[in-house]
Short mmCIF file of C-alpha atoms in Angstrom, two decimals:
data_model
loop_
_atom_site.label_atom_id
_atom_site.label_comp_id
_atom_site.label_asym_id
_atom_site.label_seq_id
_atom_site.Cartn_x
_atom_site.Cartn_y
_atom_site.Cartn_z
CA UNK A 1 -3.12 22.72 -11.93
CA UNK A 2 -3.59 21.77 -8.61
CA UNK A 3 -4.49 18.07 -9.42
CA UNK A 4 -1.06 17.86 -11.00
CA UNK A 5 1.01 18.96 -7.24
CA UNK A 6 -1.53 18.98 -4.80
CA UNK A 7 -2.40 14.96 -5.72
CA UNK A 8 1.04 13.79 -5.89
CA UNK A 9 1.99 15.88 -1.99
CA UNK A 10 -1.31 14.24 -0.62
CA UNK A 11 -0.90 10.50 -2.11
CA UNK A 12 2.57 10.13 -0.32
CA UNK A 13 0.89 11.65 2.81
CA UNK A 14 -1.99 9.51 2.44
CA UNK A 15 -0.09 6.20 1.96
CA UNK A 16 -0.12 5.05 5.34
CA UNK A 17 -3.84 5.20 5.98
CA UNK A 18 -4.46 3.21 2.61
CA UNK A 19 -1.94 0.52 3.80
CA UNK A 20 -3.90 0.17 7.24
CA UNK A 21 -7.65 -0.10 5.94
CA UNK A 22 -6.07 -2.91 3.49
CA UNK A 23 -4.55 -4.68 6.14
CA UNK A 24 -8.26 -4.31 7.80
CA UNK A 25 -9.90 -5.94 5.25
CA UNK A 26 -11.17 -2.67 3.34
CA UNK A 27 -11.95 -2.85 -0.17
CA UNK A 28 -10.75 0.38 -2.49
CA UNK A 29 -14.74 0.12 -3.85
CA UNK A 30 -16.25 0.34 0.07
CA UNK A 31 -14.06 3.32 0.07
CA UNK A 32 -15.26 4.98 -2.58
CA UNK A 33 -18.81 4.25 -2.02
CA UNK A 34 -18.51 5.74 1.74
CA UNK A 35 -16.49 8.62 0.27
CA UNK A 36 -19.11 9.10 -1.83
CA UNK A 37 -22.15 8.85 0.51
CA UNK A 38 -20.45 11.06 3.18
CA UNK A 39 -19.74 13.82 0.73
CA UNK A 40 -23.19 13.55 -0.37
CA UNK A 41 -24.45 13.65 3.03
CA UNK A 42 -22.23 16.54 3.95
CA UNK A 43 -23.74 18.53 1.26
CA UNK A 44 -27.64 17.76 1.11
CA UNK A 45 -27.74 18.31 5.25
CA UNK A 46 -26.00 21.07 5.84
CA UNK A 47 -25.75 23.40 2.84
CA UNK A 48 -29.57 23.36 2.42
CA UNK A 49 -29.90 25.19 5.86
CA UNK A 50 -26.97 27.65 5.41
CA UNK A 51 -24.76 25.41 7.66
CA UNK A 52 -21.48 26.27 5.40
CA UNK A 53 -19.18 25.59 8.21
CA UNK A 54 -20.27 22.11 9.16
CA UNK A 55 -21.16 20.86 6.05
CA UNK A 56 -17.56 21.87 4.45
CA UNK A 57 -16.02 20.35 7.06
CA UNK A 58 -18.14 16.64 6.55
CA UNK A 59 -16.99 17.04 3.07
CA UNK A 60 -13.80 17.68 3.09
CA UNK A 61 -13.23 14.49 5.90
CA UNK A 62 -14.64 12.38 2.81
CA UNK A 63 -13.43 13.99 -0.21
CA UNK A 64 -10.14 12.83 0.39
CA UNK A 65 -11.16 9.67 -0.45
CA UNK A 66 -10.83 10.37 -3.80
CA UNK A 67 -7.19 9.89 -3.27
CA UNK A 68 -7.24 7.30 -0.89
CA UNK A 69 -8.90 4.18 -2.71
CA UNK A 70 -6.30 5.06 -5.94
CA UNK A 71 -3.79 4.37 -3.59
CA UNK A 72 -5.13 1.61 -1.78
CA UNK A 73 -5.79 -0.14 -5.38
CA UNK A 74 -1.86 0.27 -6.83
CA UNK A 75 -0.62 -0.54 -3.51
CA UNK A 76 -2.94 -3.90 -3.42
CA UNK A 77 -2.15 -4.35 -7.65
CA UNK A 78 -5.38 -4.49 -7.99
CA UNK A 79 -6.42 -1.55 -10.06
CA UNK A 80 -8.92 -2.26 -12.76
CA UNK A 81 -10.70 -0.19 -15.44
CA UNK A 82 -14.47 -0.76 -13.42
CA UNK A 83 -12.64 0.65 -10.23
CA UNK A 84 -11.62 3.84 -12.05
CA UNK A 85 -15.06 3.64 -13.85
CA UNK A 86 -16.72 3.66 -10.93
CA UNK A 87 -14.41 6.57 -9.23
CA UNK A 88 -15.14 8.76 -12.28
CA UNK A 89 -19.04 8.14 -11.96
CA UNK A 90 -19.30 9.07 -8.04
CA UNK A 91 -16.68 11.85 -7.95
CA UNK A 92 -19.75 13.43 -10.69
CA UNK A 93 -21.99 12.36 -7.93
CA UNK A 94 -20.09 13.61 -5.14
CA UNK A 95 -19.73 17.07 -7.33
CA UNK A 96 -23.44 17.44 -8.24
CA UNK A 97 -24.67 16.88 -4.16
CA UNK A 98 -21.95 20.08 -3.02
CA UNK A 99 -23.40 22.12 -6.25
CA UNK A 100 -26.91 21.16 -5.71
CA UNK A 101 -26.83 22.01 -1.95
CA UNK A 102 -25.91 25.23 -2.49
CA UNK A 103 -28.28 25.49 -5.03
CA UNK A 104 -31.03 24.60 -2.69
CA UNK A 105 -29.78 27.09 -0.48
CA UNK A 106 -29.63 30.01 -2.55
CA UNK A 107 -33.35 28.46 -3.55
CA UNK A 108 -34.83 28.36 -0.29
CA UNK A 109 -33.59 30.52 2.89
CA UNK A 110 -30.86 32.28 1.09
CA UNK A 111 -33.26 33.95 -1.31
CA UNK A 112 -31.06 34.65 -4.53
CA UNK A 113 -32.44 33.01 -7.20
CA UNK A 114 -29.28 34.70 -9.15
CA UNK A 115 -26.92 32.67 -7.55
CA UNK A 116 -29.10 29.45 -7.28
CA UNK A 117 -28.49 29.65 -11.37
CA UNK A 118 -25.03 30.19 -10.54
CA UNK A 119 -24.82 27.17 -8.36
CA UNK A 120 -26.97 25.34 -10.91
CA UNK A 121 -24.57 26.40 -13.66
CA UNK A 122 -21.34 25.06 -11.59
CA UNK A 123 -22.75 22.16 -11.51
CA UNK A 124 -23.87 21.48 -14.92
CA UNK A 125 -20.94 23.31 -16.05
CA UNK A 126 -18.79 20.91 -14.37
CA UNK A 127 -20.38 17.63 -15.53
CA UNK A 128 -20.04 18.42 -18.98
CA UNK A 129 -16.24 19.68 -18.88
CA UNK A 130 -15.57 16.41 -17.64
CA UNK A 131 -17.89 14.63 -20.59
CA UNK A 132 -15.78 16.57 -22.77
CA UNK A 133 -12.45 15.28 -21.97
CA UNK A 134 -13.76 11.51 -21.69
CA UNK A 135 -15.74 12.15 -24.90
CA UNK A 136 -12.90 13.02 -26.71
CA UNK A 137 -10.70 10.55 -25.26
CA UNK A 138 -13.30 7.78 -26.31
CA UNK A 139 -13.24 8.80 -30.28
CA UNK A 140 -9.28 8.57 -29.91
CA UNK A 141 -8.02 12.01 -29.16
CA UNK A 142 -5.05 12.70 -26.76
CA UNK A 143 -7.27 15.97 -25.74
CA UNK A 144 -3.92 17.31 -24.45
CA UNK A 145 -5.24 19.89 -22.56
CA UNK A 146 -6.86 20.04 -18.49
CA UNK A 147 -7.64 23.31 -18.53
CA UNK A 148 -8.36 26.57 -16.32
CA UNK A 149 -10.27 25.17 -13.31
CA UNK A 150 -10.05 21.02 -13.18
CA UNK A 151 -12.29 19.44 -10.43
CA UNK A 152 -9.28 19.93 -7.86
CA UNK A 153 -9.88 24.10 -8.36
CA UNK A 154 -13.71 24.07 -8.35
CA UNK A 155 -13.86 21.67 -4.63
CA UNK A 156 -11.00 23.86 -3.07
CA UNK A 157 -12.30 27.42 -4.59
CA UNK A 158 -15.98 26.23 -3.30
CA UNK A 159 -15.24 24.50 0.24
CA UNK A 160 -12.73 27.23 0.96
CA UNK A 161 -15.38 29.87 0.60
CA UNK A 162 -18.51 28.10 1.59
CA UNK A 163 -16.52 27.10 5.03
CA UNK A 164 -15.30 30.51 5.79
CA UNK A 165 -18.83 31.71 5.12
CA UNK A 166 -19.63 29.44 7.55
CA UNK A 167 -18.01 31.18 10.20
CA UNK A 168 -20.68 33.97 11.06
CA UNK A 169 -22.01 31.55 12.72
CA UNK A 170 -18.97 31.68 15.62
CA UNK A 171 -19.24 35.54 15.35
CA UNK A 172 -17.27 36.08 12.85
CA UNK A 173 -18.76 39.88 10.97
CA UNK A 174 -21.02 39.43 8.17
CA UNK A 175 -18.93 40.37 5.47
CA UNK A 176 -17.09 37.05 5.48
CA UNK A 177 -20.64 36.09 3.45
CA UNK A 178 -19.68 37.34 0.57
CA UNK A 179 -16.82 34.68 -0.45
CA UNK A 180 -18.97 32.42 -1.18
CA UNK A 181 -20.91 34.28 -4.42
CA UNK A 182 -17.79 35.45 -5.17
CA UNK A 183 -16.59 32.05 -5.20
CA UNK A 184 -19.39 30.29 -7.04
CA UNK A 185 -19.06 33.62 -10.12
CA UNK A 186 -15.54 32.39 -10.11
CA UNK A 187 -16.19 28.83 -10.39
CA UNK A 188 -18.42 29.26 -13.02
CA UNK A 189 -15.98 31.59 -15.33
CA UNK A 190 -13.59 29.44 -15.27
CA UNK A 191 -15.41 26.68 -15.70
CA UNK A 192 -16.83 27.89 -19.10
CA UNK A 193 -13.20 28.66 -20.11
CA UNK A 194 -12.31 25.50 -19.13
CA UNK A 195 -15.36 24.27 -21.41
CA UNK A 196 -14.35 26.09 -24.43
CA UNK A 197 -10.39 25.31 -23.78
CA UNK A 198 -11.35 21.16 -24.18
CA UNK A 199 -13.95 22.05 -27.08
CA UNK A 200 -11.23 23.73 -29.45
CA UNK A 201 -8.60 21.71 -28.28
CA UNK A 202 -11.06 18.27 -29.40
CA UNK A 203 -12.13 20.21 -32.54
CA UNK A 204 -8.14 21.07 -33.56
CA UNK A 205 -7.30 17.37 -32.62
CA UNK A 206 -10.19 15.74 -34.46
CA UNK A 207 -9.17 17.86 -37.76
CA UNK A 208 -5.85 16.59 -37.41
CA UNK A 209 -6.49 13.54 -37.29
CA UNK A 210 -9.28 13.30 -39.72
CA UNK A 211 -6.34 14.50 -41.99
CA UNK A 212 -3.75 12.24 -41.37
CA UNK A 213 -5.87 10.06 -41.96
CA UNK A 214 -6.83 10.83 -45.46
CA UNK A 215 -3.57 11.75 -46.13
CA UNK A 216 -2.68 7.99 -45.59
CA UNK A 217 -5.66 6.53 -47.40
CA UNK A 218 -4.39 8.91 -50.60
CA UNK A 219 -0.90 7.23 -50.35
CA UNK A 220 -2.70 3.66 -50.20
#
């Protein structure tokens, strides 16, 4: 849901920034690459040591890369199917460093191994709702479906959480500390509805379409 409106509202703001690093030179690839390695960065420093605050706001300065070199590439005609190929592969990347720091967290200093499985869940959780989708879309299926909670929902539900977490450390009472598990149980409900949304939806498409297709070799 929020991929649908929030990408569209930040692409026109974004705009100008992509015309100005390709009138410097800047490649849509080098974009994603340092979007990639700052997010990464972001979360395998900070999160680790229960810096919430910090780290969410390192990520969040590179996430929005994501929508950055897209624009750069259609503004520059130069989109290509290894550009988005290689967008797809870091954003799983980018998505397994923020889950895995947390992870480590929870692992270490935070003591809870119950929500280091949490974490760890997210983050498998997440890789293979997108396989699903690209799965299905490489055997032919439409898989017209996105789903409860899309990439978009699980960064913003996350960040949102793990950053105002963050702010005990500015004095902020302890309680705050709680959105975060709250945030990662969420995270990983929806995304196992997500999960089984895409896996019925591929199933109902791939019967259809196995039957169309022997309906038309039966008229042949």
């Amino acid at each position: 849901m929020l991929n649908k409106y929030a990408r569209a509202f930040f692409t026109r703001v974004l705009t100008p920034f992509a015309a100005f690093l390709l009138r410097r030179g800047v490649s849509p690839d080098a974009v994603t690459l340092i979007g990639t390695a700052g997010v990464v960065a972001g979360a395998l420093v900070f999160f680790p040591r229960g810096e919430f605050f910090w780290g969410t706001i390192t990520i969040t300065l590179f996430v929005f890369s994501d929508l950055v070199d897209g624009n750069m590439a259609r503004q520059a005609g130069i989109s290509s199917r290894w550009g988005a190929f290689l967008d797809s592969t870091l954003d799983r990347v980018a998505d397994a460093a923020i889950f895995g720091g947390l992870a480590l967290w929870y692992a270490g200093s935070g003591n809870d191994n119950a929500l280091c499985a949490v974490a760890i869940f997210c983050l498998a959780s997440g890789q293979v709702v997108s396989y699903t989708k690209a799965r299905g879309e490489s055997i032919g299926l439409p898989v017209a479906v996105n789903g409860l909670v899309e990439r978009a929902e699980r960064l913003v539900i996350s960040l949102v959480a793990a950053g105002l977490s963050g702010l005990q450390t500015f004095g902020v009472p302890s309680w705050i500390g709680v959105l975060l598990p709250i945030a990662l149980w969420v995270v990983a409900a929806g995304s196992l509805v997500t999960l089984i949304q895409r896996v019925v939806t591929v199933r109902r498409e791939s019967a259809e379409a196995d039957a169309a297709a022997a309906s038309e070799g039966g008229a042949a």
